[in-house]
mmCIF file of C-alpha atoms in Angstrom:
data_model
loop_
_atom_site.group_PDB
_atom_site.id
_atom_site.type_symbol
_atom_site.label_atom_id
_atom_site.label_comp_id
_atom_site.label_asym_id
_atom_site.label_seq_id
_atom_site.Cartn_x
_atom_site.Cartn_y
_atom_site.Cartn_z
ATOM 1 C CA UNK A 1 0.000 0.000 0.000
ATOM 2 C CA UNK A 2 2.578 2.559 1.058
ATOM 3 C CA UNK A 3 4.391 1.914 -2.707
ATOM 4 C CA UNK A 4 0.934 2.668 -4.282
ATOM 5 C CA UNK A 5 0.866 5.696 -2.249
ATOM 6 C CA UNK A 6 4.558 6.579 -4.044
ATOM 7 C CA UNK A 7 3.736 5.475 -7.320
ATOM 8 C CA UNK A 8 3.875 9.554 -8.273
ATOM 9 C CA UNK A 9 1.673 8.495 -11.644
ATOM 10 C CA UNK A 10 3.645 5.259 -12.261
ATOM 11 C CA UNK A 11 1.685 2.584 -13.367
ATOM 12 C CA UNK A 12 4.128 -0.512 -12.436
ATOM 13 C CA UNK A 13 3.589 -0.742 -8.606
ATOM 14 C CA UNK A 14 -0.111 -1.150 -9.395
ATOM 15 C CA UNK A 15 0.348 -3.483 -12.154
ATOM 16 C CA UNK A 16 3.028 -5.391 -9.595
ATOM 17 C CA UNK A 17 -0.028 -5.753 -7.070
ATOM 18 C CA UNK A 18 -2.230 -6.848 -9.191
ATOM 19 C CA UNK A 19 -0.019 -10.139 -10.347
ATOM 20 C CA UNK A 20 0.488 -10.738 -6.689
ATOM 21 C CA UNK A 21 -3.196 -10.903 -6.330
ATOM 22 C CA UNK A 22 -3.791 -12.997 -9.360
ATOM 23 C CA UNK A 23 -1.544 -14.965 -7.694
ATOM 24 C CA UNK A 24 -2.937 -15.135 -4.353
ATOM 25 C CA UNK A 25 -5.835 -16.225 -6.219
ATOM 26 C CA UNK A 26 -4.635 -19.069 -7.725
ATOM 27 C CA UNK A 27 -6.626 -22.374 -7.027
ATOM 28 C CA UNK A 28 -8.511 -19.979 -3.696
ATOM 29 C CA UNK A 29 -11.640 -19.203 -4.210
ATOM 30 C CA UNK A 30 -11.470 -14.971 -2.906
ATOM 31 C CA UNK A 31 -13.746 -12.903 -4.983
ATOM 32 C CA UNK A 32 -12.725 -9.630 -2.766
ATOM 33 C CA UNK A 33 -8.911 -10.015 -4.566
ATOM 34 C CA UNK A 34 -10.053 -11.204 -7.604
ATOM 35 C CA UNK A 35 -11.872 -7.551 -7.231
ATOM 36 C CA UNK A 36 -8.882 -6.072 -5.882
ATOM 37 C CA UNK A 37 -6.826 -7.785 -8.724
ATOM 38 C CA UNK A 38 -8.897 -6.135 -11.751
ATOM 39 C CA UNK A 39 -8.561 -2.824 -9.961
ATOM 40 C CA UNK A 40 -5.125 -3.097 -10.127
ATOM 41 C CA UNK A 41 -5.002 -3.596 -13.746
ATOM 42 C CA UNK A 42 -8.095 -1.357 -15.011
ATOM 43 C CA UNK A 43 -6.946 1.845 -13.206
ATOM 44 C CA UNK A 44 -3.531 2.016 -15.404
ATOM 45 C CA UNK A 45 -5.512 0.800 -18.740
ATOM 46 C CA UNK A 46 -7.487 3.595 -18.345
ATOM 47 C CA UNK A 47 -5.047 5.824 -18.017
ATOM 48 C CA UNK A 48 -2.532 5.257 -20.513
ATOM 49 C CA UNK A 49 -4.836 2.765 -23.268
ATOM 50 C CA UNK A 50 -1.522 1.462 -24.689
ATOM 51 C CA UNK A 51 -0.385 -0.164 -21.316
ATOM 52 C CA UNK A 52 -0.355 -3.857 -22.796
ATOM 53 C CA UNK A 53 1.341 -5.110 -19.565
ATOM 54 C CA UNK A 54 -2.225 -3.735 -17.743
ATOM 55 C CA UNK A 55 -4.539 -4.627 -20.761
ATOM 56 C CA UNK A 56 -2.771 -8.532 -20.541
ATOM 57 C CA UNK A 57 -3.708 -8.444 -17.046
ATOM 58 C CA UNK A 58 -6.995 -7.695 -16.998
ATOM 59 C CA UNK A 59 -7.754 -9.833 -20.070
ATOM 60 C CA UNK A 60 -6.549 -12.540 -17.937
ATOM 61 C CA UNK A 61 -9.015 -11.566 -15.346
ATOM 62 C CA UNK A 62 -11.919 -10.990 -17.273
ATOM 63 C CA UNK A 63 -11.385 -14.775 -18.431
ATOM 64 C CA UNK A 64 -11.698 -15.958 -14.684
ATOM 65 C CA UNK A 65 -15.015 -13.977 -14.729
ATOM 66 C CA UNK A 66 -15.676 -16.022 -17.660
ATOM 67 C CA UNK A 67 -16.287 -12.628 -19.851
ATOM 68 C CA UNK A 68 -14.601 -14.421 -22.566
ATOM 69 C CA UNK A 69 -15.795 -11.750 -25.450
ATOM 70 C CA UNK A 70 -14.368 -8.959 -23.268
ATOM 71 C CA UNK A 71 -11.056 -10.263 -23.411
ATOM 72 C CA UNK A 72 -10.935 -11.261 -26.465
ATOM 73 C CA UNK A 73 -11.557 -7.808 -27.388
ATOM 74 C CA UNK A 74 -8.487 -6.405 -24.858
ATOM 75 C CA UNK A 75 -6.145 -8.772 -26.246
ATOM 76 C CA UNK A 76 -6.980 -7.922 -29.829
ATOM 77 C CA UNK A 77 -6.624 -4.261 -29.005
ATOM 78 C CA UNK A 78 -3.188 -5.081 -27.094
ATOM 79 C CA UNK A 79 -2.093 -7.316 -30.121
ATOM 80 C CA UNK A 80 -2.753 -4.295 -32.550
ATOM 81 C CA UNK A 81 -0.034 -2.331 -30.538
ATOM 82 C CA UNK A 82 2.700 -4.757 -31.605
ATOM 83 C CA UNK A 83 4.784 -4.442 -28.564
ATOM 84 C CA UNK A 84 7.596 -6.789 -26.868
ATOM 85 C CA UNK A 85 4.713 -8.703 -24.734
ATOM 86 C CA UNK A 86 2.860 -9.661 -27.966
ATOM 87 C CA UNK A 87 4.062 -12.986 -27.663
ATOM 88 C CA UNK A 88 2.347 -13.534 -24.087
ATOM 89 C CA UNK A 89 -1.133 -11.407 -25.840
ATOM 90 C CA UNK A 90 -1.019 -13.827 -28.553
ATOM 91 C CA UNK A 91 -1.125 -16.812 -26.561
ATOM 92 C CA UNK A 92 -3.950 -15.603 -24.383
ATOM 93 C CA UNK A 93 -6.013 -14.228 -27.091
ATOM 94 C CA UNK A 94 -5.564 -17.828 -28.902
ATOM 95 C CA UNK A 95 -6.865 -19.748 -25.943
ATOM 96 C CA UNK A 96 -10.334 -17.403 -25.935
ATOM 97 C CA UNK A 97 -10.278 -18.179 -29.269
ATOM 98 C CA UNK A 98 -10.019 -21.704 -28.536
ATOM 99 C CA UNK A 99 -12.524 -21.728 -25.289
ATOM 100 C CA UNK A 100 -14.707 -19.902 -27.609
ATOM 101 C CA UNK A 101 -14.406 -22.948 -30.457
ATOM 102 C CA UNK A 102 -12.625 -20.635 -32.924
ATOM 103 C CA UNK A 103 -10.234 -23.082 -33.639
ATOM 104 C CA UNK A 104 -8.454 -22.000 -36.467
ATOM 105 C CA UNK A 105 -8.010 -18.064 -35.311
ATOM 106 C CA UNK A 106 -6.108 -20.220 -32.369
ATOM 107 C CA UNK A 107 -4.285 -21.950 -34.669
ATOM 108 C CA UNK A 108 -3.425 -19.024 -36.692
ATOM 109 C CA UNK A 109 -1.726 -17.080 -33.611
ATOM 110 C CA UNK A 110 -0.203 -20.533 -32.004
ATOM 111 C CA UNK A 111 1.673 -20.803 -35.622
ATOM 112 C CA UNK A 112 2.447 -17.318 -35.547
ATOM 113 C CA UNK A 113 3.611 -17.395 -32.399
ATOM 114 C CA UNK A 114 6.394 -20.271 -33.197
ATOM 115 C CA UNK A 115 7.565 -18.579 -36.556
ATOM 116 C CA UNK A 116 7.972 -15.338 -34.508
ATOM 117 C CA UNK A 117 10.306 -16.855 -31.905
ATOM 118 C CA UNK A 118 11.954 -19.172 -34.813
ATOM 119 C CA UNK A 119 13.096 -16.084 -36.760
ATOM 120 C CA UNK A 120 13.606 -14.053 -33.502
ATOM 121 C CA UNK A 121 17.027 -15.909 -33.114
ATOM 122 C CA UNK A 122 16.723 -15.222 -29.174
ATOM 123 C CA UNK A 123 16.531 -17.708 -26.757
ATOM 124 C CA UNK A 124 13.112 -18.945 -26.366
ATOM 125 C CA UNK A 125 11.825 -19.051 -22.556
ATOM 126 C CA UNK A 126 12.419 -22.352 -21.271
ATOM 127 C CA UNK A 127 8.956 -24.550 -22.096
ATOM 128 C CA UNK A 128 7.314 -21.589 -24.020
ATOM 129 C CA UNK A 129 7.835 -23.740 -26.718
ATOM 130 C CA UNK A 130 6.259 -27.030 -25.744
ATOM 131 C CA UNK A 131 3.186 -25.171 -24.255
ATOM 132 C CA UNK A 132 2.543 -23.379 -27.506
ATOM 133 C CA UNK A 133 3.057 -26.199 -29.774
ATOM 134 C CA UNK A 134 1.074 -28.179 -26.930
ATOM 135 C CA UNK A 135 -2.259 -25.704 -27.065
ATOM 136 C CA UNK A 136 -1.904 -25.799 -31.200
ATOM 137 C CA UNK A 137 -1.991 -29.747 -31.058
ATOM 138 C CA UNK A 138 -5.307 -29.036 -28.997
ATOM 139 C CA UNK A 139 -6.947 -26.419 -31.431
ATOM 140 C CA UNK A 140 -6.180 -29.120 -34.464
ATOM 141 C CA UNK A 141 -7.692 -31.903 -32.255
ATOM 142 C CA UNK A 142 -10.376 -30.100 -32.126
ATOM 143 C CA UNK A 143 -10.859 -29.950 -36.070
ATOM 144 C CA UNK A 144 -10.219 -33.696 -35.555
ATOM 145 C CA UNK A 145 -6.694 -33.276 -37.724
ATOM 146 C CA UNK A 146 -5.427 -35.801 -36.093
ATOM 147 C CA UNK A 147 -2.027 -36.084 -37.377
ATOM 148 C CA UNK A 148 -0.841 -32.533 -37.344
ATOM 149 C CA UNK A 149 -1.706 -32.346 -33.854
ATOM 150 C CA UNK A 150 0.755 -35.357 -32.966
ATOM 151 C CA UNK A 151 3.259 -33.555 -35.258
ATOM 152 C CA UNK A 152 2.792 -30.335 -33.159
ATOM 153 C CA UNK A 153 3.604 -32.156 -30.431
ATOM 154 C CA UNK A 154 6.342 -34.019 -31.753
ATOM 155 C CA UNK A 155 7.875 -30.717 -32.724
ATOM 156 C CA UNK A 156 7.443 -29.588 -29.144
ATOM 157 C CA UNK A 157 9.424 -32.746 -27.754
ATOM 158 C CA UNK A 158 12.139 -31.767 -29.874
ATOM 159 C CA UNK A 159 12.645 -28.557 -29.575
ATOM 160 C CA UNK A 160 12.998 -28.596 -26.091
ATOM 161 C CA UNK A 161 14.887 -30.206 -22.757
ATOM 162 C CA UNK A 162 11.953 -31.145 -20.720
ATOM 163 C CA UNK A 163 11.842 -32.606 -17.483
ATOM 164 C CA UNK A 164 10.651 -36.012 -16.975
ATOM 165 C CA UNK A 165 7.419 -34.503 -15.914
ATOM 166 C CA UNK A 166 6.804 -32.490 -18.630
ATOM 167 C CA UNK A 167 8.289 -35.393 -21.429
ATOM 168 C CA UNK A 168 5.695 -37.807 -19.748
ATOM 169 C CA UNK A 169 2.934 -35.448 -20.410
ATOM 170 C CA UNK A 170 3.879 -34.372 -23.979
ATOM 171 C CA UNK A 171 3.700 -38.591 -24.798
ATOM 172 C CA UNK A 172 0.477 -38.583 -22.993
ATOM 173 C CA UNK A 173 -1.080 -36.332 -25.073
ATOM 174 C CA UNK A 174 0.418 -37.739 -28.183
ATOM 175 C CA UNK A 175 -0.986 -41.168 -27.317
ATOM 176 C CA UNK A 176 -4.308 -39.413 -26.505
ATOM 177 C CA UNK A 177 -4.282 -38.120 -29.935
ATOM 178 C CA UNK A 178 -3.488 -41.587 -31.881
ATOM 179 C CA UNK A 179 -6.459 -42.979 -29.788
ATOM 180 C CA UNK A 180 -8.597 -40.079 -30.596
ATOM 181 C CA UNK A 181 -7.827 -40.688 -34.400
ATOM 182 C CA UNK A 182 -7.748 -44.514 -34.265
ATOM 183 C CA UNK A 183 -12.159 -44.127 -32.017
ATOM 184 C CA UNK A 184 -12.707 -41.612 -35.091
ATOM 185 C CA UNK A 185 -11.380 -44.254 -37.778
ATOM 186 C CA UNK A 186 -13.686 -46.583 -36.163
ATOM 187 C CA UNK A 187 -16.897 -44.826 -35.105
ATOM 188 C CA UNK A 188 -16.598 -43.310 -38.979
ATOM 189 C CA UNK A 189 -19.888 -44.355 -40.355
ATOM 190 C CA UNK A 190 -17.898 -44.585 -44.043
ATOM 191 C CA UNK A 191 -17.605 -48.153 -45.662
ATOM 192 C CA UNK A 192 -15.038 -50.115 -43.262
ATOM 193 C CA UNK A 193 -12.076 -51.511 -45.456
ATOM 194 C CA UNK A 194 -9.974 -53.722 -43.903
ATOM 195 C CA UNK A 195 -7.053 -51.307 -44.707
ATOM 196 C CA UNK A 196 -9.174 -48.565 -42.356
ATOM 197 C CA UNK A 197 -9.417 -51.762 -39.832
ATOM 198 C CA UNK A 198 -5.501 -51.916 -39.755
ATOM 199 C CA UNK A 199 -5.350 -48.566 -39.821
ATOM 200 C CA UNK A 200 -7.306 -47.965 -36.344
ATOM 201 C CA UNK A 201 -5.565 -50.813 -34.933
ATOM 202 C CA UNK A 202 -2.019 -49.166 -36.059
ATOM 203 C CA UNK A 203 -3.064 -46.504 -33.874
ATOM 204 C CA UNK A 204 -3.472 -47.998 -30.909
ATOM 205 C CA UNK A 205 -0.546 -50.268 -31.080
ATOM 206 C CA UNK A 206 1.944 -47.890 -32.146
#
């Protein structure tokens, strides 16, 4: 409180408190700082309208509110600006997009998102990588392309060092995927050839 006090017109300490709160609100069910926590980000956006760092937090909260429209419209707004967090807007404007069953707008910015940090020739942030190509295997799932999804994730596996946590989840989801594709091959009400047959089974056995 007393740095809020000091903030002399400086947006940061505010922003600062209001990923503390988001924080502290993490898996707790506290609607008074969830409150608290979109004050904290709202009061900068609306004074300076090109604060993305402000704009990407109260996106985020307007999500937990479930006001998925409303922050798809801040992160679109953000994303127009262009600046360094764009990576971090993308990504949360894709999942709306992808809660909201716009699957390939999601796609679009997950793709976008690797060819930015491809031709950045920086350093990625260590599993930024795997969770992007991760949440782009999900939004082709969803259009039931089965086999660019489990090359998403393939790519994600080796792009990165993962932990053994996060290697055992990536081949969890790409063995959820070849079962998802071999159910589809054989709930399909199309005429069942036996090379279909093999085909499903492939799936599962591979």
């Amino acid at each position: 409180n007393e740095l809020l006090k000091r903030e002399d017109g400086d947006p940061r300490p505010m922003i600062m408190m209001g990923n503390q709160r988001y924080k502290h609100c993490q898996g707790a069910d506290d609607e008074t700082s969830m409150k608290q926590c979109r004050k904290f980000f709202y009061n900068p956006l609306e004074k300076d309208t090109t604060n993305v760092y402000a704009a990407n937090g109260l996106g985020i909260v307007c999500c937990e509110y479930k006001e998925f429209d409303v922050a798809s419209l801040i992160f679109q707004r953000a994303k127009e600006l262009n600046m360094p967090v764009s990576e971090d807007i993308n990504n949360n404007l894709a999942n709306v997009h992808l809660i909201q069953g716009r699957y390939a707008e999601a796609e679009h910015l997950y793709q976008l998102n690797l060819r930015t940090i491809s031709q950045s020739g920086h350093l990625a942030r260590p599993g930024s990588i795997t969770y992007i190509c991760e949440m782009l295997a999900l939004a082709q799932l969803r259009q039931n392309r089965f086999q660019d999804a489990i090359h998403s994730l393939l790519r994600g596996l080796h792009h990165e060092c993962l932990s053994r946590k996060s290697m055992l989840r990536s081949w969890f989801n790409v063995a959820h995927v070849r079962a998802s594709k071999a159910t589809s091959i054989t709930n399909s009400k199309s005429v069942k050839t036996v090379q279909r047959v093999q085909d499903a089974i492939d799936e599962f056995t591979e």
